[in-house]
Coordinates of C-alpha atoms in Angstrom, one line a residue:
M964 CA -31.0 30.0 -39.0
K965 CA -27.7 27.7 -38.8
Q966 CA -25.6 30.8 -39.0
H967 CA -27.6 32.4 -36.2
F968 CA -27.3 29.4 -33.9
K969 CA -23.5 29.3 -34.5
M970 CA -23.2 33.0 -33.7
A971 CA -25.4 32.5 -30.6
A972 CA -23.2 29.6 -29.3
L973 CA -20.0 31.7 -29.8
S974 CA -21.5 34.5 -27.9
L975 CA -22.5 32.2 -25.1
A976 CA -18.9 30.9 -24.9
V977 CA -17.6 34.4 -24.6
I978 CA -20.1 35.3 -21.9
S979 CA -19.2 32.2 -19.9
S980 CA -15.5 33.1 -20.3
T981 CA -16.1 36.6 -19.0
N982 CA -18.1 35.3 -15.9
A983 CA -15.4 32.8 -15.1
F984 CA -12.7 35.4 -15.4
A985 CA -14.5 37.5 -12.9
Q986 CA -14.4 34.6 -10.4
D987 CA -10.8 33.6 -11.0
S988 CA -8.3 36.2 -9.7
S989 CA -5.5 34.0 -8.6
E990 CA -1.9 35.0 -9.6
P991 CA -0.6 33.2 -12.8
A992 CA 2.7 31.2 -13.0
Y993 CA 3.9 33.7 -15.7
K994 CA 2.2 36.7 -17.1
S995 CA 2.9 36.8 -20.8
W996 CA 4.8 34.9 -23.6
F997 CA 6.1 35.1 -27.1
G998 CA 6.0 32.1 -29.3
G999 CA 6.8 30.9 -32.7
S1000 CA 5.4 27.7 -34.4
A1001 CA 5.3 25.7 -37.5
M1002 CA 1.7 24.8 -38.6
Y1003 CA 0.0 22.2 -40.7
Y1004 CA -3.1 23.4 -42.0
N1005 CA -5.8 21.0 -43.5
T1006 CA -8.6 22.5 -45.6
D1007 CA -12.1 21.0 -46.1
E1008 CA -12.1 19.3 -49.6
S1009 CA -15.4 21.2 -50.4
R1010 CA -14.0 24.5 -49.5
P1011 CA -14.2 26.8 -52.9
F1012 CA -11.9 29.3 -54.1
S1013 CA -12.4 31.8 -56.9
D1014 CA -9.6 30.2 -58.9
G1015 CA -10.4 26.6 -58.1
V1016 CA -11.1 24.1 -55.2
A1017 CA -8.9 23.6 -52.1
D1018 CA -6.6 20.7 -51.9
D1019 CA -5.8 18.8 -48.6
N1020 CA -3.1 20.7 -46.9
G1021 CA -1.0 23.8 -46.3
L1022 CA 1.8 25.1 -44.3
G1023 CA 2.4 28.1 -42.2
L1024 CA 4.7 29.9 -39.8
T1025 CA 3.1 31.5 -36.8
V1026 CA 4.1 34.1 -34.2
E1027 CA 2.0 34.9 -31.2
Y1028 CA 1.9 37.0 -28.1
G1029 CA -0.2 35.9 -25.0
F1030 CA -1.1 37.6 -21.7
R1031 CA -2.5 35.8 -18.7
F1032 CA -5.0 37.7 -16.6
T1033 CA -5.2 34.9 -13.9
Q1034 CA -3.8 31.7 -13.3
S1035 CA -6.7 30.1 -15.5
W1036 CA -7.4 32.8 -18.0
A1037 CA -5.3 34.5 -20.9
A1038 CA -5.7 36.0 -24.4
R1039 CA -3.4 35.9 -27.3
V1040 CA -2.9 37.5 -30.8
E1041 CA -1.5 35.5 -33.7
F1042 CA -0.1 36.1 -37.2
T1043 CA 0.4 33.3 -39.5
A1044 CA 2.2 33.3 -42.8
L1045 CA 0.1 30.6 -44.7
E1046 CA 0.6 28.8 -47.9
L1047 CA -2.3 26.7 -49.1
E1048 CA -2.4 24.1 -52.0
Y1049 CA -5.5 24.1 -54.4
T1050 CA -6.6 22.7 -57.8
D1051 CA -7.2 25.5 -60.3
N1052 CA -10.0 25.5 -62.8
A1053 CA -8.0 23.9 -65.4
G1054 CA -7.4 21.0 -63.1
N1055 CA -3.7 21.7 -62.3
S1056 CA -2.3 21.7 -58.7
A1057 CA -1.3 25.2 -57.7
E1058 CA -0.5 27.0 -54.4
D1059 CA -0.8 30.7 -53.1
D1060 CA 0.6 32.5 -50.2
G1061 CA -1.4 34.6 -47.7
E1062 CA -1.9 35.3 -44.0
M1063 CA -4.0 34.5 -41.2
T1064 CA -4.5 36.9 -38.1
G1065 CA -6.7 36.6 -35.1
V1066 CA -7.2 36.6 -31.3
D1067 CA -8.0 33.7 -28.9
V1068 CA -9.3 33.4 -25.4
M1069 CA -7.5 30.6 -23.3
Y1070 CA -8.4 28.7 -20.3
F1071 CA -5.5 26.9 -18.5
M1072 CA -6.4 23.9 -16.4
P1073 CA -4.9 23.6 -12.9
N1074 CA -1.2 23.5 -12.8
D1075 CA -1.1 24.2 -16.6
Q1076 CA -1.8 20.6 -17.3
W1077 CA -3.4 21.7 -20.7
F1078 CA -5.5 24.6 -22.0
L1079 CA -8.5 25.3 -24.1
F1080 CA -8.8 28.1 -26.5
G1081 CA -11.3 29.8 -28.8
G1082 CA -11.4 32.8 -31.0
V1083 CA -11.8 34.5 -34.5
K1084 CA -9.3 34.4 -37.4
R1085 CA -9.2 36.5 -40.6
Q1086 CA -7.7 34.5 -43.4
A1087 CA -6.6 36.1 -46.7
V1088 CA -5.3 33.3 -49.1
L1089 CA -6.7 33.6 -52.7
E1090 CA -9.6 35.4 -51.1
S1091 CA -10.5 36.8 -47.6
T1092 CA -12.8 34.9 -45.2
T1093 CA -13.6 35.1 -41.5
L1094 CA -13.2 31.9 -39.3
G1095 CA -14.3 30.9 -35.9
N1096 CA -11.9 28.4 -34.2
I1097 CA -11.6 26.3 -31.1
G1098 CA -8.9 24.1 -29.9
I1099 CA -6.8 22.3 -27.3
G1100 CA -3.1 22.6 -26.4
K1101 CA -0.4 22.4 -24.0
H1102 CA 2.8 24.4 -22.9
W1103 CA 5.3 21.7 -22.1
D1104 CA 8.2 22.7 -19.7
V1105 CA 11.6 21.9 -21.1
H1106 CA 13.7 24.7 -19.4
E1107 CA 12.9 27.4 -16.8
N1108 CA 12.5 29.9 -19.7
V1109 CA 11.5 27.8 -22.6
K1110 CA 8.3 25.9 -23.2
I1111 CA 7.3 23.7 -26.3
I1112 CA 3.8 24.6 -27.9
T1113 CA 1.5 21.8 -29.0
E1114 CA -1.9 22.6 -30.2
I1115 CA -4.8 21.2 -32.3
A1116 CA -7.4 23.5 -33.7
A1117 CA -10.8 23.3 -35.7
Y1118 CA -12.0 26.3 -37.8
H1119 CA -15.5 27.1 -39.2
D1120 CA -16.3 29.6 -41.9
F1121 CA -18.9 32.0 -41.0
G1122 CA -20.1 32.5 -44.5
E1123 CA -19.8 29.1 -46.0
D1124 CA -20.5 25.8 -44.3
Y1125 CA -17.1 24.1 -44.4
N1126 CA -14.5 23.2 -41.7
D1127 CA -10.7 23.3 -41.6
Y1128 CA -8.2 22.2 -38.9
S1129 CA -4.7 22.6 -38.0
V1130 CA -1.9 21.1 -35.9
K1131 CA 1.0 23.4 -34.4
L1132 CA 4.3 22.8 -33.0
G1133 CA 6.6 25.5 -31.6
L1134 CA 8.5 27.2 -28.9
A1135 CA 7.4 29.8 -26.2
V1136 CA 9.4 32.1 -24.1
P1137 CA 7.4 33.1 -20.9
F1138 CA 7.9 36.6 -19.2
G1139 CA 6.9 38.2 -16.0
K1140 CA 6.9 35.1 -13.7
A1141 CA 4.8 35.7 -10.6
T1142 CA 6.5 36.5 -7.3
P1143 CA 5.9 33.9 -4.7
S1144 CA 3.7 35.2 -1.9
A1145 CA 4.7 35.0 1.7
P1146 CA 4.0 31.5 3.2
K1147 CA 0.7 31.5 5.2
D1148 CA 0.5 30.5 8.9
S1149 CA -3.2 29.9 9.4
D1150 CA -3.1 29.1 13.1
N1151 CA -0.3 31.6 14.0
D1152 CA 1.8 28.9 15.6
G1153 CA 5.0 30.1 14.0
V1154 CA 5.0 27.1 11.3
V1155 CA 3.9 27.8 7.8
D1156 CA 1.0 25.9 6.4
G1157 CA 3.1 23.9 3.9
K1158 CA 5.1 22.4 6.9
D1159 CA 2.3 22.4 9.5
Q1160 CA 1.2 18.8 10.3
C1161 CA -1.3 20.1 13.0
P1162 CA -2.9 23.1 11.2
M1163 CA -5.5 23.8 13.8
T1164 CA -3.3 24.1 16.9
P1165 CA -5.0 26.2 19.6
A1166 CA -3.7 29.7 20.3
G1167 CA -0.8 29.9 22.8
V1168 CA 0.2 26.3 22.5
R1169 CA 4.0 25.6 22.1
V1170 CA 4.7 23.6 19.0
D1171 CA 7.7 21.8 17.4
A1172 CA 9.0 22.2 14.0
T1173 CA 6.1 20.2 12.5
G1174 CA 3.6 22.7 14.2
C1175 CA 2.3 20.0 16.7
S1176 CA 2.1 20.5 20.4
V1177 CA 5.3 19.7 22.3
D1178 CA 5.4 16.6 24.4
N1179 CA 8.0 17.4 27.0
D1180 CA 8.1 14.1 28.9
N1181 CA 7.8 12.0 25.7
D1182 CA 4.9 9.9 26.9
G1183 CA 3.0 10.3 23.7
V1184 CA 0.5 12.7 25.2
L1185 CA 0.6 16.3 24.0
N1186 CA 1.3 19.0 26.6
S1187 CA -2.0 20.5 26.0
V1188 CA -3.9 17.7 27.5
D1189 CA -1.1 16.1 29.6
Q1190 CA -2.3 16.2 33.3
C1191 CA 1.1 14.6 34.4
P1192 CA 3.7 16.5 32.4
N1193 CA 6.8 15.0 34.1
T1194 CA 6.1 11.4 33.8
P1195 CA 9.4 9.3 34.0
A1196 CA 10.8 8.0 30.7
G1197 CA 9.4 4.8 29.6
T1198 CA 6.3 4.8 31.9
K1199 CA 3.1 3.7 30.3
V1200 CA 0.4 6.4 30.6
D1201 CA -3.3 6.6 30.0
A1202 CA -5.0 9.3 27.7
T1203 CA -4.3 12.1 30.3
G1204 CA -0.6 11.4 30.3
C1205 CA -0.5 9.9 33.8
A1206 CA 1.1 6.6 34.7
L1207 CA -1.0 3.4 34.6
K1208 CA -0.5 2.2 38.3
D1209 CA -0.7 -1.6 37.7
A1210 CA -1.9 -2.7 34.3
D1211 CA -1.5 -6.4 35.1
N1212 CA -2.8 -6.2 38.7
D1213 CA 0.4 -8.1 40.2
G1214 CA 1.1 -5.5 42.8
V1215 CA 4.0 -3.8 41.1
V1216 CA 3.4 -0.3 39.4
D1217 CA 4.1 -0.3 35.8
S1218 CA 7.0 2.1 35.9
K1219 CA 9.0 -0.6 38.0
D1220 CA 7.3 -3.7 36.5
M1221 CA 9.9 -5.7 34.4
C1222 CA 7.3 -8.2 33.5
P1223 CA 4.2 -6.3 32.6
D1224 CA 2.1 -9.2 31.5
T1225 CA 2.1 -11.5 34.5
P1226 CA -0.7 -14.0 34.5
A1227 CA -3.5 -13.4 37.1
G1228 CA -3.1 -15.4 40.4
V1229 CA 0.6 -16.0 40.4
K1230 CA 3.2 -14.7 42.9
V1231 CA 5.8 -12.0 41.6
D1232 CA 9.0 -10.7 42.8
A1233 CA 9.8 -6.9 43.4
K1234 CA 10.3 -6.5 39.7
G1235 CA 6.9 -7.9 38.9
C1236 CA 8.1 -11.2 37.6
T1237 CA 6.6 -14.6 38.3
V1238 CA 8.2 -16.6 41.2
F1239 CA 8.7 -20.2 40.3
D1240 CA 9.0 -23.3 42.4
E1241 CA 10.8 -26.5 41.3
E1242 CA 8.7 -29.5 41.2
T1243 CA 9.3 -33.2 40.3
V1244 CA 6.8 -34.8 37.9
E1245 CA 6.6 -38.5 37.2
I1246 CA 4.4 -40.9 35.3
T1247 CA 4.7 -44.8 35.1
L1248 CA 3.0 -46.9 32.5
R1249 CA 2.7 -50.7 32.4
V1250 CA 1.2 -52.6 29.3
L1251 CA 0.4 -56.1 29.3
F1252 CA 0.7 -58.6 26.4
D1253 CA -0.9 -61.8 25.2
N1254 CA 1.1 -65.0 25.6
E1255 CA 4.0 -65.1 23.0
S1256 CA 2.8 -62.0 21.4
A1257 CA 4.6 -58.6 20.9
V1258 CA 1.5 -56.8 19.5
V1259 CA 0.2 -53.6 21.5
K1260 CA -3.4 -54.7 21.5
M1261 CA -5.0 -51.4 22.4
P1262 CA -2.8 -48.5 21.3
K1263 CA -5.5 -45.9 22.0
D1264 CA -6.0 -47.0 25.6
P1265 CA -6.6 -43.9 27.9
E1266 CA -3.5 -44.8 29.8
I1267 CA -1.3 -44.9 26.8
S1268 CA -2.8 -41.6 25.5
E1269 CA -2.2 -40.0 29.0
F1270 CA 1.4 -41.0 28.9
A1271 CA 1.9 -39.6 25.4
E1272 CA 0.4 -36.2 26.6
F1273 CA 2.8 -36.2 29.4
M1274 CA 5.7 -36.6 27.1
K1275 CA 4.5 -33.7 25.0
Q1276 CA 3.8 -31.6 28.0
Y1277 CA 7.4 -31.9 29.2
P1278 CA 9.3 -32.0 26.0
S1279 CA 12.8 -32.1 27.6
T1280 CA 12.1 -35.6 29.2
T1281 CA 13.4 -38.9 27.9
A1282 CA 12.1 -42.5 28.6
V1283 CA 13.5 -46.1 28.6
I1284 CA 10.9 -48.6 27.6
E1285 CA 11.6 -52.0 29.4
G1286 CA 10.3 -55.2 27.8
H1287 CA 9.6 -58.3 30.0
T1288 CA 8.2 -61.8 29.6
S1289 CA 6.8 -64.6 31.8
A1290 CA 9.1 -67.6 32.8
P1291 CA 7.8 -70.4 30.4
G1292 CA 10.0 -70.7 27.3
S1293 CA 13.7 -70.7 26.6
E1294 CA 15.8 -67.8 28.0
A1295 CA 16.9 -66.8 24.5
Y1296 CA 13.3 -66.8 23.1
N1297 CA 12.1 -64.8 26.0
M1298 CA 14.9 -62.2 25.7
D1299 CA 14.1 -61.6 21.9
L1300 CA 10.3 -61.5 22.7
S1301 CA 10.8 -58.8 25.4
K1302 CA 13.0 -56.6 23.1
R1303 CA 10.2 -56.9 20.4
R1304 CA 7.6 -55.9 22.9
A1305 CA 9.6 -52.7 23.8
A1306 CA 10.3 -51.9 20.1
N1307 CA 6.6 -52.2 19.2
F1308 CA 5.5 -50.0 21.9
K1309 CA 8.2 -47.3 20.8
E1310 CA 6.8 -47.5 17.3
V1311 CA 3.2 -46.7 18.6
M1312 CA 4.5 -43.7 20.5
V1313 CA 6.4 -42.4 17.3
D1314 CA 3.9 -43.3 14.6
M1315 CA 0.5 -42.6 16.4
Y1316 CA 1.3 -40.0 19.0
G1317 CA 4.2 -38.1 17.2
I1318 CA 6.8 -38.5 20.0
E1319 CA 10.3 -38.1 18.6
G1320 CA 12.1 -41.4 18.6
S1321 CA 15.4 -39.9 19.9
R1322 CA 13.6 -39.4 23.2
L1323 CA 12.6 -43.2 23.6
E1324 CA 15.2 -46.0 24.4
T1325 CA 14.2 -49.6 24.4
I1326 CA 15.7 -52.6 26.4
G1327 CA 14.7 -56.2 26.8
Y1328 CA 14.8 -58.1 30.2
G1329 CA 13.4 -61.4 29.1
E1330 CA 12.3 -63.4 32.1
T1331 CA 15.0 -61.9 34.5
Q1332 CA 12.8 -59.3 36.4
L1333 CA 9.4 -61.3 37.1
L1334 CA 6.8 -59.3 39.1
D1335 CA 5.2 -62.6 40.3
N1336 CA 7.2 -65.8 40.7
G1337 CA 4.2 -67.9 40.8
K1338 CA 3.7 -70.9 38.4
N1339 CA 0.1 -70.1 37.7
A1340 CA -1.7 -68.3 34.9
E1341 CA -2.3 -65.0 36.7
A1342 CA 1.5 -64.8 37.5
H1343 CA 2.3 -65.4 33.8
R1344 CA -0.2 -62.7 32.8
V1345 CA 1.2 -59.9 34.9
N1346 CA 4.7 -60.8 33.9
R1347 CA 4.1 -60.4 30.2
R1348 CA 4.6 -56.6 30.0
I1349 CA 6.4 -53.4 29.1
S1350 CA 6.9 -50.8 31.7
V1351 CA 8.2 -47.2 31.4
T1352 CA 8.7 -44.5 34.1
V1353 CA 9.4 -40.8 33.2
K1354 CA 10.5 -38.3 35.8
D1355 CA 11.5 -34.7 35.5
T1356 CA 12.1 -31.5 37.6
V1357 CA 10.2 -28.5 36.2
K1358 CA 9.6 -24.9 37.2
V1359 CA 6.0 -24.2 38.2
A1360 CA 4.5 -20.7 38.9
E1361 CA 3.9 -20.3 42.6
E1362 CA 0.3 -19.5 43.3
K1363 CA -0.7 -16.6 45.6

């Protein structure tokens, strides 16, 4: 039963190969080859010989001729001069020469990456036996006319239940290389498929060297769909190849608009660029201090925050922080106190609001610039202060 099963499996493989051959009729890369190889042959330890029992190895020299029917399918005949080692009935190591001949059906993978093969061999060493074999191999390209053969094969005896295997290394010389067929041009646009980047070009459309429709006005829209084929160079166009009249709605067509992203609601000149007016901006801040104190009591006061935001909005501005005191006290004391008040306010601007210190200058006036010359508490309160004024001329977009 086991032998019948093995024969049925081999028959099924042959039938499958025949069906696949009928379906594959592509031209092979080369039509035939001659080859020569060295073989290492390993016998099954249980394999019997009439004069003894097989040992574990043998060596052979193989010559072969192969013929490719298609790109995928081929057949070959082989002859191997084989020498096997064995142990004779007296227990001594011995060896005997013989031969192995046979045929294989071969299947090459795409681009000849590797191939599978299977066939029948007749081996005559000490005694004759018929073997079925399967294997895998590759023809390695080393030169236009030379290939390296590498193969591994397994063998099964049809009469006895044992298995051998072999490893083969050699050289093959291919013959009858296929003649390249004329390049195809599927869409008949004059550009072969291998170079055609637009393989489905409609009939009659003019194409460039890549097989794509020509764009005569270089507006990015192919001639086949360009409804405005003579758009001036650099003009922005829509999907039909026609100029966008005024993308930013500033009253200047895009072909003449030098500032294509003008904000909405501002005036523009003939080139589509914003018209600016010069405007003077100014802010004044006054901060009061307690009697004989240089501490800024409320550094997060809204007026102080507003002043800091103004400085950030107009980063080219600078400021002079003026420190003042009321009249009571000595002139020297009041001068020092006014300088400390100005310095402390600068520190708040730098540390709390992130204003660069180089933009802020401080000066102390002591009691020399009183706002109120009175001798009462209210006069003293308004005189204890710092004051700072920032003014700048900036460009502001003119509104429509």
